[in-house]
mmCIF file of C-alpha atoms in Angstrom:
data_model
loop_
_atom_site.group_PDB
_atom_site.id
_atom_site.type_symbol
_atom_site.label_atom_id
_atom_site.label_comp_id
_atom_site.label_asym_id
_atom_site.label_seq_id
_atom_site.Cartn_x
_atom_site.Cartn_y
_atom_site.Cartn_z
ATOM 1 C CA UNK A 1 130.036 82.193 86.268
ATOM 2 C CA UNK A 2 128.598 81.325 89.696
ATOM 3 C CA UNK A 3 130.126 82.677 92.904
ATOM 4 C CA UNK A 4 129.117 81.706 96.421
ATOM 5 C CA UNK A 5 125.799 80.265 97.532
ATOM 6 C CA UNK A 6 122.681 81.323 99.386
ATOM 7 C CA UNK A 7 124.604 80.875 102.635
ATOM 8 C CA UNK A 8 128.115 81.953 101.628
ATOM 9 C CA UNK A 9 128.544 85.147 99.613
ATOM 10 C CA UNK A 10 131.996 84.603 98.117
ATOM 11 C CA UNK A 11 134.301 87.469 97.205
ATOM 12 C CA UNK A 12 136.076 88.857 94.145
ATOM 13 C CA UNK A 13 139.470 90.539 94.411
ATOM 14 C CA UNK A 14 141.471 92.378 91.782
ATOM 15 C CA UNK A 15 138.625 92.980 89.326
ATOM 16 C CA UNK A 16 139.028 95.804 86.842
ATOM 17 C CA UNK A 17 139.736 96.488 83.168
ATOM 18 C CA UNK A 18 140.803 93.202 81.588
ATOM 19 C CA UNK A 19 139.812 91.234 84.714
ATOM 20 C CA UNK A 20 136.058 90.655 84.914
ATOM 21 C CA UNK A 21 133.276 88.286 83.873
ATOM 22 C CA UNK A 22 132.283 88.555 80.226
ATOM 23 C CA UNK A 23 128.836 86.972 80.397
ATOM 24 C CA UNK A 24 126.362 86.059 83.126
ATOM 25 C CA UNK A 25 127.661 86.504 86.673
ATOM 26 C CA UNK A 26 125.505 84.849 89.336
ATOM 27 C CA UNK A 27 126.170 85.552 92.987
ATOM 28 C CA UNK A 28 124.697 84.000 96.095
ATOM 29 C CA UNK A 29 122.908 86.562 98.249
ATOM 30 C CA UNK A 30 122.703 85.280 101.845
ATOM 31 C CA UNK A 31 120.455 86.796 104.499
ATOM 32 C CA UNK A 32 121.744 90.043 106.072
ATOM 33 C CA UNK A 33 123.302 91.111 102.743
ATOM 34 C CA UNK A 34 123.178 94.900 102.294
ATOM 35 C CA UNK A 35 125.227 95.362 99.110
ATOM 36 C CA UNK A 36 126.839 93.468 96.267
ATOM 37 C CA UNK A 37 128.999 94.363 93.268
ATOM 38 C CA UNK A 38 128.853 92.412 90.004
ATOM 39 C CA UNK A 39 132.143 92.616 88.148
ATOM 40 C CA UNK A 40 130.817 92.223 84.607
ATOM 41 C CA UNK A 41 131.651 93.538 81.168
ATOM 42 C CA UNK A 42 131.701 92.536 77.529
ATOM 43 C CA UNK A 43 134.484 91.880 75.022
ATOM 44 C CA UNK A 44 135.434 95.565 74.972
ATOM 45 C CA UNK A 45 134.719 97.080 78.366
ATOM 46 C CA UNK A 46 134.491 96.567 82.110
ATOM 47 C CA UNK A 47 131.001 97.751 83.102
ATOM 48 C CA UNK A 48 130.227 96.596 86.658
ATOM 49 C CA UNK A 49 126.981 97.058 88.575
ATOM 50 C CA UNK A 50 126.776 97.995 92.251
ATOM 51 C CA UNK A 51 123.625 97.093 94.214
ATOM 52 C CA UNK A 52 122.813 98.530 97.646
ATOM 53 C CA UNK A 53 119.762 97.234 99.507
ATOM 54 C CA UNK A 54 117.873 99.822 101.566
ATOM 55 C CA UNK A 55 117.289 97.174 104.235
ATOM 56 C CA UNK A 56 119.060 93.882 104.714
ATOM 57 C CA UNK A 57 117.975 90.800 102.775
ATOM 58 C CA UNK A 58 115.929 88.411 104.911
ATOM 59 C CA UNK A 59 115.312 85.655 102.352
ATOM 60 C CA UNK A 60 118.396 84.300 100.584
ATOM 61 C CA UNK A 61 118.651 83.601 96.872
ATOM 62 C CA UNK A 62 120.797 84.506 93.881
ATOM 63 C CA UNK A 63 121.121 87.495 91.575
ATOM 64 C CA UNK A 64 122.544 87.279 88.058
ATOM 65 C CA UNK A 65 123.883 90.270 86.092
ATOM 66 C CA UNK A 66 125.211 90.678 82.576
ATOM 67 C CA UNK A 67 125.781 93.557 80.180
ATOM 68 C CA UNK A 68 125.603 94.018 76.415
ATOM 69 C CA UNK A 69 127.611 96.709 74.629
ATOM 70 C CA UNK A 70 124.754 98.140 72.577
ATOM 71 C CA UNK A 71 121.459 99.922 73.170
ATOM 72 C CA UNK A 72 118.534 97.857 74.409
ATOM 73 C CA UNK A 73 116.556 96.438 71.449
ATOM 74 C CA UNK A 74 113.422 98.209 72.745
ATOM 75 C CA UNK A 75 115.090 101.524 73.610
ATOM 76 C CA UNK A 76 113.070 103.347 70.935
ATOM 77 C CA UNK A 77 109.979 102.904 73.128
ATOM 78 C CA UNK A 78 111.750 104.028 76.303
ATOM 79 C CA UNK A 79 111.823 107.426 78.011
ATOM 80 C CA UNK A 80 115.443 107.926 76.923
ATOM 81 C CA UNK A 81 116.702 109.829 73.884
ATOM 82 C CA UNK A 82 117.933 107.138 71.500
ATOM 83 C CA UNK A 83 120.676 109.423 70.137
ATOM 84 C CA UNK A 84 122.111 110.277 73.579
ATOM 85 C CA UNK A 85 122.811 107.046 75.440
ATOM 86 C CA UNK A 86 125.667 105.017 76.864
ATOM 87 C CA UNK A 87 125.138 102.399 74.108
ATOM 88 C CA UNK A 88 124.915 99.679 76.720
ATOM 89 C CA UNK A 89 122.290 97.879 78.766
ATOM 90 C CA UNK A 90 122.348 95.545 81.737
ATOM 91 C CA UNK A 91 120.095 92.684 82.779
ATOM 92 C CA UNK A 92 119.583 91.918 86.478
ATOM 93 C CA UNK A 93 117.726 88.709 87.354
ATOM 94 C CA UNK A 94 116.575 87.919 90.888
ATOM 95 C CA UNK A 95 115.979 84.334 91.974
ATOM 96 C CA UNK A 96 114.486 84.248 95.436
ATOM 97 C CA UNK A 97 116.119 87.239 97.126
ATOM 98 C CA UNK A 98 113.509 89.009 99.264
ATOM 99 C CA UNK A 99 112.840 90.938 102.445
ATOM 100 C CA UNK A 100 114.514 94.216 101.422
ATOM 101 C CA UNK A 101 112.299 97.268 100.987
ATOM 102 C CA UNK A 102 114.045 98.609 97.860
ATOM 103 C CA UNK A 103 117.487 98.917 96.366
ATOM 104 C CA UNK A 104 119.691 101.354 94.508
ATOM 105 C CA UNK A 105 121.841 100.446 91.533
ATOM 106 C CA UNK A 106 124.869 102.099 89.965
ATOM 107 C CA UNK A 107 125.673 101.278 86.348
ATOM 108 C CA UNK A 108 129.278 101.859 85.262
ATOM 109 C CA UNK A 109 130.569 102.262 81.706
ATOM 110 C CA UNK A 110 133.406 103.766 79.689
ATOM 111 C CA UNK A 111 133.498 107.262 78.230
ATOM 112 C CA UNK A 112 134.044 105.500 74.896
ATOM 113 C CA UNK A 113 130.581 103.926 75.230
ATOM 114 C CA UNK A 114 128.825 107.304 75.004
ATOM 115 C CA UNK A 115 127.131 108.773 71.962
ATOM 116 C CA UNK A 116 128.736 111.956 70.680
ATOM 117 C CA UNK A 117 127.147 115.086 72.108
ATOM 118 C CA UNK A 118 125.892 113.498 75.317
ATOM 119 C CA UNK A 119 125.960 115.272 78.672
ATOM 120 C CA UNK A 120 126.496 112.427 81.163
ATOM 121 C CA UNK A 121 125.494 114.561 84.154
ATOM 122 C CA UNK A 122 121.947 114.558 82.687
ATOM 123 C CA UNK A 123 121.746 110.770 82.380
ATOM 124 C CA UNK A 124 118.919 108.829 83.991
ATOM 125 C CA UNK A 125 118.203 105.133 84.337
ATOM 126 C CA UNK A 126 115.297 103.456 82.541
ATOM 127 C CA UNK A 127 114.027 100.079 83.684
ATOM 128 C CA UNK A 128 112.397 97.610 81.297
ATOM 129 C CA UNK A 129 110.181 94.866 82.695
ATOM 130 C CA UNK A 130 108.450 93.373 79.654
ATOM 131 C CA UNK A 131 106.835 95.176 78.144
ATOM 132 C CA UNK A 132 106.918 98.424 80.135
ATOM 133 C CA UNK A 133 109.598 101.085 80.577
ATOM 134 C CA UNK A 134 109.796 103.217 83.713
ATOM 135 C CA UNK A 135 112.159 105.854 85.090
ATOM 136 C CA UNK A 136 113.203 105.165 88.685
ATOM 137 C CA UNK A 137 114.258 107.978 90.998
ATOM 138 C CA UNK A 138 117.611 109.403 89.819
ATOM 139 C CA UNK A 139 120.393 109.327 92.398
ATOM 140 C CA UNK A 140 123.645 110.468 90.789
ATOM 141 C CA UNK A 141 125.323 110.750 87.399
ATOM 142 C CA UNK A 142 129.021 111.150 86.633
ATOM 143 C CA UNK A 143 131.069 110.959 83.449
ATOM 144 C CA UNK A 144 131.171 107.145 83.656
ATOM 145 C CA UNK A 145 128.338 106.040 85.956
ATOM 146 C CA UNK A 146 124.633 106.578 86.524
ATOM 147 C CA UNK A 147 122.597 105.430 89.505
ATOM 148 C CA UNK A 148 118.969 105.196 90.541
ATOM 149 C CA UNK A 149 117.284 104.528 93.866
ATOM 150 C CA UNK A 150 113.946 103.238 95.121
ATOM 151 C CA UNK A 151 114.026 100.224 92.804
ATOM 152 C CA UNK A 152 111.767 97.302 93.704
ATOM 153 C CA UNK A 153 111.807 95.237 90.506
ATOM 154 C CA UNK A 154 114.519 93.636 88.391
ATOM 155 C CA UNK A 155 114.874 93.457 84.615
ATOM 156 C CA UNK A 156 116.772 95.319 81.899
ATOM 157 C CA UNK A 157 118.344 98.739 82.448
ATOM 158 C CA UNK A 158 119.446 101.421 79.986
ATOM 159 C CA UNK A 159 121.019 104.799 80.752
ATOM 160 C CA UNK A 160 121.016 107.999 78.740
ATOM 161 C CA UNK A 161 119.593 111.488 78.542
ATOM 162 C CA UNK A 162 115.824 111.712 78.994
ATOM 163 C CA UNK A 163 113.681 112.450 75.972
ATOM 164 C CA UNK A 164 112.857 116.169 75.784
ATOM 165 C CA UNK A 165 109.418 117.568 76.582
ATOM 166 C CA UNK A 166 108.087 120.500 74.528
ATOM 167 C CA UNK A 167 105.020 122.738 74.638
ATOM 168 C CA UNK A 168 103.064 123.740 71.561
ATOM 169 C CA UNK A 169 99.917 125.668 70.634
ATOM 170 C CA UNK A 170 97.901 124.936 67.524
ATOM 171 C CA UNK A 171 95.928 127.402 65.386
ATOM 172 C CA UNK A 172 93.380 126.916 62.636
ATOM 173 C CA UNK A 173 91.034 129.086 60.639
ATOM 174 C CA UNK A 174 87.489 129.813 61.703
ATOM 175 C CA UNK A 175 84.940 130.859 59.083
ATOM 176 C CA UNK A 176 83.225 133.245 61.531
ATOM 177 C CA UNK A 177 86.114 135.066 63.202
ATOM 178 C CA UNK A 178 88.957 134.308 60.822
ATOM 179 C CA UNK A 179 91.331 132.783 63.391
ATOM 180 C CA UNK A 180 90.482 130.323 66.086
ATOM 181 C CA UNK A 181 93.008 129.638 68.820
ATOM 182 C CA UNK A 182 92.967 126.022 69.921
ATOM 183 C CA UNK A 183 93.971 125.522 73.588
ATOM 184 C CA UNK A 184 97.641 124.735 74.002
ATOM 185 C CA UNK A 185 98.739 121.142 74.084
ATOM 186 C CA UNK A 186 101.367 120.787 76.768
ATOM 187 C CA UNK A 187 103.822 118.096 77.660
ATOM 188 C CA UNK A 188 104.323 116.745 74.167
ATOM 189 C CA UNK A 189 107.022 114.266 75.052
ATOM 190 C CA UNK A 190 108.836 113.094 71.972
ATOM 191 C CA UNK A 191 110.109 109.643 72.755
ATOM 192 C CA UNK A 192 112.092 108.429 69.773
ATOM 193 C CA UNK A 193 109.360 109.140 67.282
ATOM 194 C CA UNK A 194 106.346 108.293 69.436
ATOM 195 C CA UNK A 195 104.630 111.382 70.899
ATOM 196 C CA UNK A 196 102.659 111.413 74.125
ATOM 197 C CA UNK A 197 100.120 114.283 74.282
ATOM 198 C CA UNK A 198 98.455 115.932 77.280
ATOM 199 C CA UNK A 199 96.219 118.982 76.669
ATOM 200 C CA UNK A 200 95.585 121.747 79.174
#
């Protein structure tokens, strides 16, 4: 669906559960725009996205948003715990919108989307711009929404609990002294089966 143009924003009224765009929703983003909501969802849920620009847009264009009711296909390489997510990702595509310094984004979902055992207040946003994941600055997390700020790029977005970091020390035998203590390895971040190691 396409709403508005690069000179006329267009408006949506009455959106909510059962009344939203199931698919790609493209909106015109005229100059001076400071915020925009994309009333999107899938066959089972209303899962809109709210964008707030830190400074007003000075070059007009369009932004397209859609959502899929499953984890991102590359989530296992993200910085999010695969077992503790909202089981949903969003794609935000920018075509020409410029002049703003950064933006914040709030991703909304249903409680029914969540994996069992999650703590939504711990959720963070991960951004995927092929082929790299990053964790933007967290802003807020509620039972049914998670937001991030300081964003400057567009792409795919997944929310969930961050992968846990652990600290470990290794020991091995030494033929001279019997036991040799190897310096601790800290910040072993287990990210869905792929460990990142930093030694101290």
